[in-house]
Coordinates of N, CA and C in Angstrom, one line a residue:
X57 N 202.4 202.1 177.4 CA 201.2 201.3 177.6 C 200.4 201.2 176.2
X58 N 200.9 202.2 175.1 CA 200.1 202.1 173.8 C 200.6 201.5 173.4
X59 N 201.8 201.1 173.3 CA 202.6 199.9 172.2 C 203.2 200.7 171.0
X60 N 202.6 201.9 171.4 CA 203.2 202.9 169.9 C 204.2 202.4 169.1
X61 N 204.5 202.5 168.1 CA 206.2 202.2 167.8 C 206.7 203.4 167.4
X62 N 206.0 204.2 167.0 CA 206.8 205.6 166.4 C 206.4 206.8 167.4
X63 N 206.9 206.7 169.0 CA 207.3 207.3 170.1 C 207.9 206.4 171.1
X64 N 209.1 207.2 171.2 CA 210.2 207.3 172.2 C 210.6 207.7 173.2
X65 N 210.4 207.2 174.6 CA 210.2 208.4 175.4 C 212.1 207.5 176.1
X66 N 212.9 208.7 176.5 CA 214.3 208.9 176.7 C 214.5 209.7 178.2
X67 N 215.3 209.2 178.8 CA 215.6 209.7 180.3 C 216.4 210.8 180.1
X68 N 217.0 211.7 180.1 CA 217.8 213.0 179.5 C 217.5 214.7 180.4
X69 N 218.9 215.1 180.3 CA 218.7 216.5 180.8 C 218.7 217.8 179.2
X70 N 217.6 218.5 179.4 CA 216.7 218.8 178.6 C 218.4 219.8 177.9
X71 N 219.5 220.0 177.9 CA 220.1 221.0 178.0 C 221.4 220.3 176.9
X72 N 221.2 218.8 177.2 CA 221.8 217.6 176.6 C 221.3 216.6 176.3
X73 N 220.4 216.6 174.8 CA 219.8 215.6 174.8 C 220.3 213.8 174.7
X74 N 220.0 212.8 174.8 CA 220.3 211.6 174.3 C 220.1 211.4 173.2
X75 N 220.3 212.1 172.0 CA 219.5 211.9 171.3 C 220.8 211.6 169.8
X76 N 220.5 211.6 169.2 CA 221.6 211.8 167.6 C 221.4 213.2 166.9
X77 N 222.1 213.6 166.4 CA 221.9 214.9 165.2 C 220.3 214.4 164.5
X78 N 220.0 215.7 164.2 CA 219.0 215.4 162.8 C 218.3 213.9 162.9
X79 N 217.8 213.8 164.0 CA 216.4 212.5 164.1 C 215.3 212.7 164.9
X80 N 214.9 214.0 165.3 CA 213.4 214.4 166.1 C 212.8 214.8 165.0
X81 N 211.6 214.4 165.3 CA 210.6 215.4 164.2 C 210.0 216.5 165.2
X82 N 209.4 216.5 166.1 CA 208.8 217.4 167.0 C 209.2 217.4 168.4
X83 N 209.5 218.4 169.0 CA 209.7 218.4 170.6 C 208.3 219.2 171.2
X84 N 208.0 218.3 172.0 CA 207.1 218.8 173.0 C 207.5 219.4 174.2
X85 N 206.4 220.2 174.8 CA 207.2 220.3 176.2 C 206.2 221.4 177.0
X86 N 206.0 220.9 178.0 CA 204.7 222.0 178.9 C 206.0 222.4 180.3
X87 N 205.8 223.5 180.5 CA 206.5 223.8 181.7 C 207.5 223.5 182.1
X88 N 208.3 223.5 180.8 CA 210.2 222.9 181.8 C 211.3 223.9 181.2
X89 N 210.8 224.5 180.2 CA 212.5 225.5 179.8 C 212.4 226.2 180.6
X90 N 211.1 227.6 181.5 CA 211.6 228.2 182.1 C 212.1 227.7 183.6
X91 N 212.7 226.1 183.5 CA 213.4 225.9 184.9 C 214.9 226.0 184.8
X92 N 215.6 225.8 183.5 CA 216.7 225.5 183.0 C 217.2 227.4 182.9
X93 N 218.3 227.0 183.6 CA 219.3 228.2 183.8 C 220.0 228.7 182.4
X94 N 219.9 227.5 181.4 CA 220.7 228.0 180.1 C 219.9 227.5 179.0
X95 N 219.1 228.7 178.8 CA 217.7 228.3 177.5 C 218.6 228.3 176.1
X96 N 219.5 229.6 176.4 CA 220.4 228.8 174.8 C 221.1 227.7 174.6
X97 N 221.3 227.4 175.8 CA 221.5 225.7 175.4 C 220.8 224.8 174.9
X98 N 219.4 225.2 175.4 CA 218.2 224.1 175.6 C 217.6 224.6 174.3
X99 N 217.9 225.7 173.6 CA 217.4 225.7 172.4 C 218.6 225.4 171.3
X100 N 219.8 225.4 171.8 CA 220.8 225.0 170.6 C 220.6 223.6 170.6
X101 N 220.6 223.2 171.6 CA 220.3 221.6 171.8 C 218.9 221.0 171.1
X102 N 217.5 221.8 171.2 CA 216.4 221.2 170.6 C 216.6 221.4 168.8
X103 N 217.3 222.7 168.2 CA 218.0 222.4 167.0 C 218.7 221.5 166.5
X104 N 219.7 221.2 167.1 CA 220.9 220.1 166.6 C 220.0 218.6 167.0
X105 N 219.0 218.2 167.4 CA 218.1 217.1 167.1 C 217.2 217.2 166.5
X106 N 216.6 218.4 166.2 CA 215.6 218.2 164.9 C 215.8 217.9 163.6
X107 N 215.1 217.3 162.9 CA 215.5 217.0 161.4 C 215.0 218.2 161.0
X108 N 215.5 218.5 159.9 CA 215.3 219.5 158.8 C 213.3 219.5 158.6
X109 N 212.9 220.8 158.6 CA 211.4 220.7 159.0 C 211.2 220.3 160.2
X110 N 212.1 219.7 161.1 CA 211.0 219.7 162.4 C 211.1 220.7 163.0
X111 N 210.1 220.7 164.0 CA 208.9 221.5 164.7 C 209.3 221.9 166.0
X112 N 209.2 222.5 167.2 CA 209.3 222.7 168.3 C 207.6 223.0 168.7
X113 N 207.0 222.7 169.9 CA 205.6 222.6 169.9 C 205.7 223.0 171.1
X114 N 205.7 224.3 171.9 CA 206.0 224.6 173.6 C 204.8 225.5 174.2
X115 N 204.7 225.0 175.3 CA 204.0 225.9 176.4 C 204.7 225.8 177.6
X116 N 204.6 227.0 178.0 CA 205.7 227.5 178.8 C 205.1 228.8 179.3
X117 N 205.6 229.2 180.7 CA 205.9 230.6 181.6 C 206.7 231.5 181.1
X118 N 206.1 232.6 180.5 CA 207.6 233.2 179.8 C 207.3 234.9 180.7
X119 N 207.9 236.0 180.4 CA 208.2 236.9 181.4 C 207.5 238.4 180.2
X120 N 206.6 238.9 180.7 CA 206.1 240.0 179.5 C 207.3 241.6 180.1
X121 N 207.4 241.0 181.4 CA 208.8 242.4 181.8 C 209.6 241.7 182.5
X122 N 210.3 242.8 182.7 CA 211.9 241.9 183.7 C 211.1 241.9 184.9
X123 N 211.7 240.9 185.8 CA 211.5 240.4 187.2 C 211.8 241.2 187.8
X124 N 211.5 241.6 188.9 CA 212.2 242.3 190.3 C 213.6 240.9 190.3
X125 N 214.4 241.6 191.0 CA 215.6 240.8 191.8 C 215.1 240.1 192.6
X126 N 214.9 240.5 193.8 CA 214.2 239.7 194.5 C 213.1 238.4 194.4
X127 N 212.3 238.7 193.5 CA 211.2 237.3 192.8 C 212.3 236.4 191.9
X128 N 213.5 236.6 191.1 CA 214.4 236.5 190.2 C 215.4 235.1 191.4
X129 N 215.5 235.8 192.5 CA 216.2 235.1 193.4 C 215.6 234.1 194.5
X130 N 214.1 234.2 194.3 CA 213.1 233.8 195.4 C 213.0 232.0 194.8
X131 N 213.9 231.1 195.3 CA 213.7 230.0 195.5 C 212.0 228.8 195.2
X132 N 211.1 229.3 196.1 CA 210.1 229.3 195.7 C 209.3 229.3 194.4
X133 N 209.6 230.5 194.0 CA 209.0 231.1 192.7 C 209.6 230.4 191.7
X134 N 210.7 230.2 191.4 CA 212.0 229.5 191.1 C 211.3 228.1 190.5
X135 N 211.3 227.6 191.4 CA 210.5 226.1 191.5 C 209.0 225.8 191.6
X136 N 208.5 227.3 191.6 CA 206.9 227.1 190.9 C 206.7 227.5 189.8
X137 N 207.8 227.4 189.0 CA 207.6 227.7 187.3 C 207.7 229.3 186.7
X138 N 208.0 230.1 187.9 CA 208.0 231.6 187.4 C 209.0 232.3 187.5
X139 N 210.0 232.4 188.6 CA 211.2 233.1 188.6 C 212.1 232.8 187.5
X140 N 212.2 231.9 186.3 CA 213.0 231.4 185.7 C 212.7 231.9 184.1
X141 N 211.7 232.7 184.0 CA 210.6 233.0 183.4 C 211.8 234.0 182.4
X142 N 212.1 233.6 180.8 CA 212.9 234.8 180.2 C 211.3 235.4 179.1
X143 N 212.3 236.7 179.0 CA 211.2 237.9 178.1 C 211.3 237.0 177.2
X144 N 209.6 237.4 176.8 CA 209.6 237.3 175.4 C 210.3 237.1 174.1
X145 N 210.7 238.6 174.8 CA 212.2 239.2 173.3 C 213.6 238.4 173.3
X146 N 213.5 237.9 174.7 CA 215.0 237.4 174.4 C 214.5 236.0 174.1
X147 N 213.8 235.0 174.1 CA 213.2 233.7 173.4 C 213.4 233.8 172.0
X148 N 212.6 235.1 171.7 CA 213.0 235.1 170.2 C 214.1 235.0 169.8
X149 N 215.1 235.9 170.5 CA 216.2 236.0 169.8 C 217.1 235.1 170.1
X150 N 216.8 234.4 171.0 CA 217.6 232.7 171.0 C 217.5 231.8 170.2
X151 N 215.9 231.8 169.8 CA 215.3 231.5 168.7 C 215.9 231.6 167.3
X152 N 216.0 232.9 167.5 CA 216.6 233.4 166.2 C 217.8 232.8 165.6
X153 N 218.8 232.9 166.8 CA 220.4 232.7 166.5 C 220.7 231.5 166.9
X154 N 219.5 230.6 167.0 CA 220.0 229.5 166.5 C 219.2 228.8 165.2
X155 N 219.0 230.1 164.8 CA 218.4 229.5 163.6 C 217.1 228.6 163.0
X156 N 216.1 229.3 163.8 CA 214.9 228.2 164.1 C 214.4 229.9 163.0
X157 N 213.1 228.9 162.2 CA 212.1 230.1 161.4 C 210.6 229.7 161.9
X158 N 209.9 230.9 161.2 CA 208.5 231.1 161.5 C 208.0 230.7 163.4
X159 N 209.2 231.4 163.7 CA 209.1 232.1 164.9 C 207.1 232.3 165.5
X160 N 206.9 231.6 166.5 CA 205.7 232.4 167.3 C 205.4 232.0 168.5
X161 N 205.5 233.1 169.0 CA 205.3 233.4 170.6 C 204.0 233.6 170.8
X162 N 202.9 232.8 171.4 CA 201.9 233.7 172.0 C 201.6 233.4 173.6
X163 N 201.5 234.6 173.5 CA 201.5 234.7 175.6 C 199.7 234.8 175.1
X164 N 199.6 234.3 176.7 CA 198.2 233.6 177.0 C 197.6 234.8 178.2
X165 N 197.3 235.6 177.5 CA 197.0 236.8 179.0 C 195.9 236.5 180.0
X166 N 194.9 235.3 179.0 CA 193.9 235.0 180.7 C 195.2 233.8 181.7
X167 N 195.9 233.5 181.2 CA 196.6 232.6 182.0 C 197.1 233.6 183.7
X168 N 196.9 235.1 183.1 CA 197.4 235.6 184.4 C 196.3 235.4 186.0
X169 N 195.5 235.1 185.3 CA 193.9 234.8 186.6 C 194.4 233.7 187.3
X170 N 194.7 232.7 186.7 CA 195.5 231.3 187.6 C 196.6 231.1 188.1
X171 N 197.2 232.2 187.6 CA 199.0 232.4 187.8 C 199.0 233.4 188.9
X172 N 198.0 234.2 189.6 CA 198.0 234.6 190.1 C 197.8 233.6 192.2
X173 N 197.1 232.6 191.5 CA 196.8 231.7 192.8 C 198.8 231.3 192.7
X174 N 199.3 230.9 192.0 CA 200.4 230.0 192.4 C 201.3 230.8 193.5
X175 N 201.4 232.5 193.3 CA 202.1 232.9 194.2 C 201.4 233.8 195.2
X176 N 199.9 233.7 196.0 CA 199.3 234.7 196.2 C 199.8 236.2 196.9
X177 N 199.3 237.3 196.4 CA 199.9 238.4 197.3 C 200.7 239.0 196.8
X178 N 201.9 238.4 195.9 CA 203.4 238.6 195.2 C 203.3 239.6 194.2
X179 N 202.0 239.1 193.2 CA 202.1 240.2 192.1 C 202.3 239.8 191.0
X180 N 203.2 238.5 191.0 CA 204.0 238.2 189.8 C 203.2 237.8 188.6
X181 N 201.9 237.7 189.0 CA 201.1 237.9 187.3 C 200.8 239.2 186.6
X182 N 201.7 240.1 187.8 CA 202.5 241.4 186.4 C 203.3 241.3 185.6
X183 N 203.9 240.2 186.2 CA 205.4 240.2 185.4 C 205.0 239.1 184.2
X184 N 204.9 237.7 184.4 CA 204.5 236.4 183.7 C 203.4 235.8 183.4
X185 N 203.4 235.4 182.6 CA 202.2 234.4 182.0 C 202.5 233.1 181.1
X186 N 201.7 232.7 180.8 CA 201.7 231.4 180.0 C 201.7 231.4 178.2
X187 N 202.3 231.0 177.3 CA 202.5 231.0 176.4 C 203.2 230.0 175.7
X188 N 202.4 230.0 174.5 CA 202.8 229.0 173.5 C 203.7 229.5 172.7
X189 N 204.8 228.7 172.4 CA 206.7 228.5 171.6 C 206.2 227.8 170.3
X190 N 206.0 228.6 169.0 CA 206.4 227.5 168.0 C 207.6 227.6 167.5
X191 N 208.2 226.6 166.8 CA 209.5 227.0 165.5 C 209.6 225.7 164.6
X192 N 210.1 226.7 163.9 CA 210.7 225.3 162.6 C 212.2 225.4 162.3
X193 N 212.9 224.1 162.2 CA 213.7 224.3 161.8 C 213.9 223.9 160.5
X194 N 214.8 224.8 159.7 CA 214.4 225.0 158.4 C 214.8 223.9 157.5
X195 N 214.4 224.1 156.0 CA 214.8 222.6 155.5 C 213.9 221.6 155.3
X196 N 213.9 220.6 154.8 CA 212.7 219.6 154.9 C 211.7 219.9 153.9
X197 N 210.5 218.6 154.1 CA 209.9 218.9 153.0 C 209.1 220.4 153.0
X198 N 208.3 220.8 154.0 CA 207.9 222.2 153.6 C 208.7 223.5 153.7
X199 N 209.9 223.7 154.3 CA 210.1 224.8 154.2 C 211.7 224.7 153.4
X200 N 211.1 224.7 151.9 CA 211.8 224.9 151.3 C 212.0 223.6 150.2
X201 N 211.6 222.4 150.4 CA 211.6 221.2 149.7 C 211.1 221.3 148.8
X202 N 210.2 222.0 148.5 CA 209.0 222.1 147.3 C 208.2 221.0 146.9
X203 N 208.2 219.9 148.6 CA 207.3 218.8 148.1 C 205.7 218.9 148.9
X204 N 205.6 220.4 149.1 CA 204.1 220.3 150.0 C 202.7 220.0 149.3

């Protein structure tokens, strides 16, 4: 409706983009990796479309402990943004190995007050909360171009 010319919006499964090598500058994204069964995909995949210096820009459910099995398997929770929920630690290190830098994770701890309405009773704002994903992929003009 803006007319923008420099935004793209693309019909795609987040795990396979439409997209070409090295032509995103930034990926956005509120509430969808922890639905995807295979985040290293979804993060080898947001790599191999960034250009060199682009950005990843996320907010997201991520998991501060492991899940019970049972909330892990609970359909429901699943599909209200929380059973799908990976640690912390292992974001990073997906992060890592695929080669994304200046890595940061911040979990949002009052997010647990609201996340507690989504499943009442359950608990699971012991386990999860809300948190923001940054990364860079390296390369480009600031990290490492020496044209900043």
């Amino acid at each position: 409706k803006g007319k923008y010319t420099q935004v793209e919006f693309r019909l795609g499964e987040i795990e396979y983009m439409p997209v070409a090598n090295e032509t995103v500058d930034v990926i956005i994204s509120n509430c969808v990796i922890n639905l995807s069964p295979d985040k290293k995909q979804v993060f080898s995949e947001a790599f191999r479309v960034l250009k060199p210096g682009g950005r990843l820009a996320i907010s997201d459910v991520v998991a501060s402990t492991e899940l019970p099995e049972e909330m892990k398997q609970d359909l429901a929770l699943y599909s209200g943004c929380m059973a799908g929920a990976s640690l912390i630690s292992e974001l990073q290190n997906i992060l890592e190995q695929n080669g994304f830098e200046s890595i940061n994770i911040s979990p949002k701890d009052e997010s647990k007050d609201f996340i507690k309405d989504w499943a009442p009773g359950r608990g699971v704002e012991d386990y999860v909360l809300s948190a923001t994903i940054e990364a860079v992929k390296p390369g480009g003009c600031c990290n490492g171009g020496g044209c900043c």
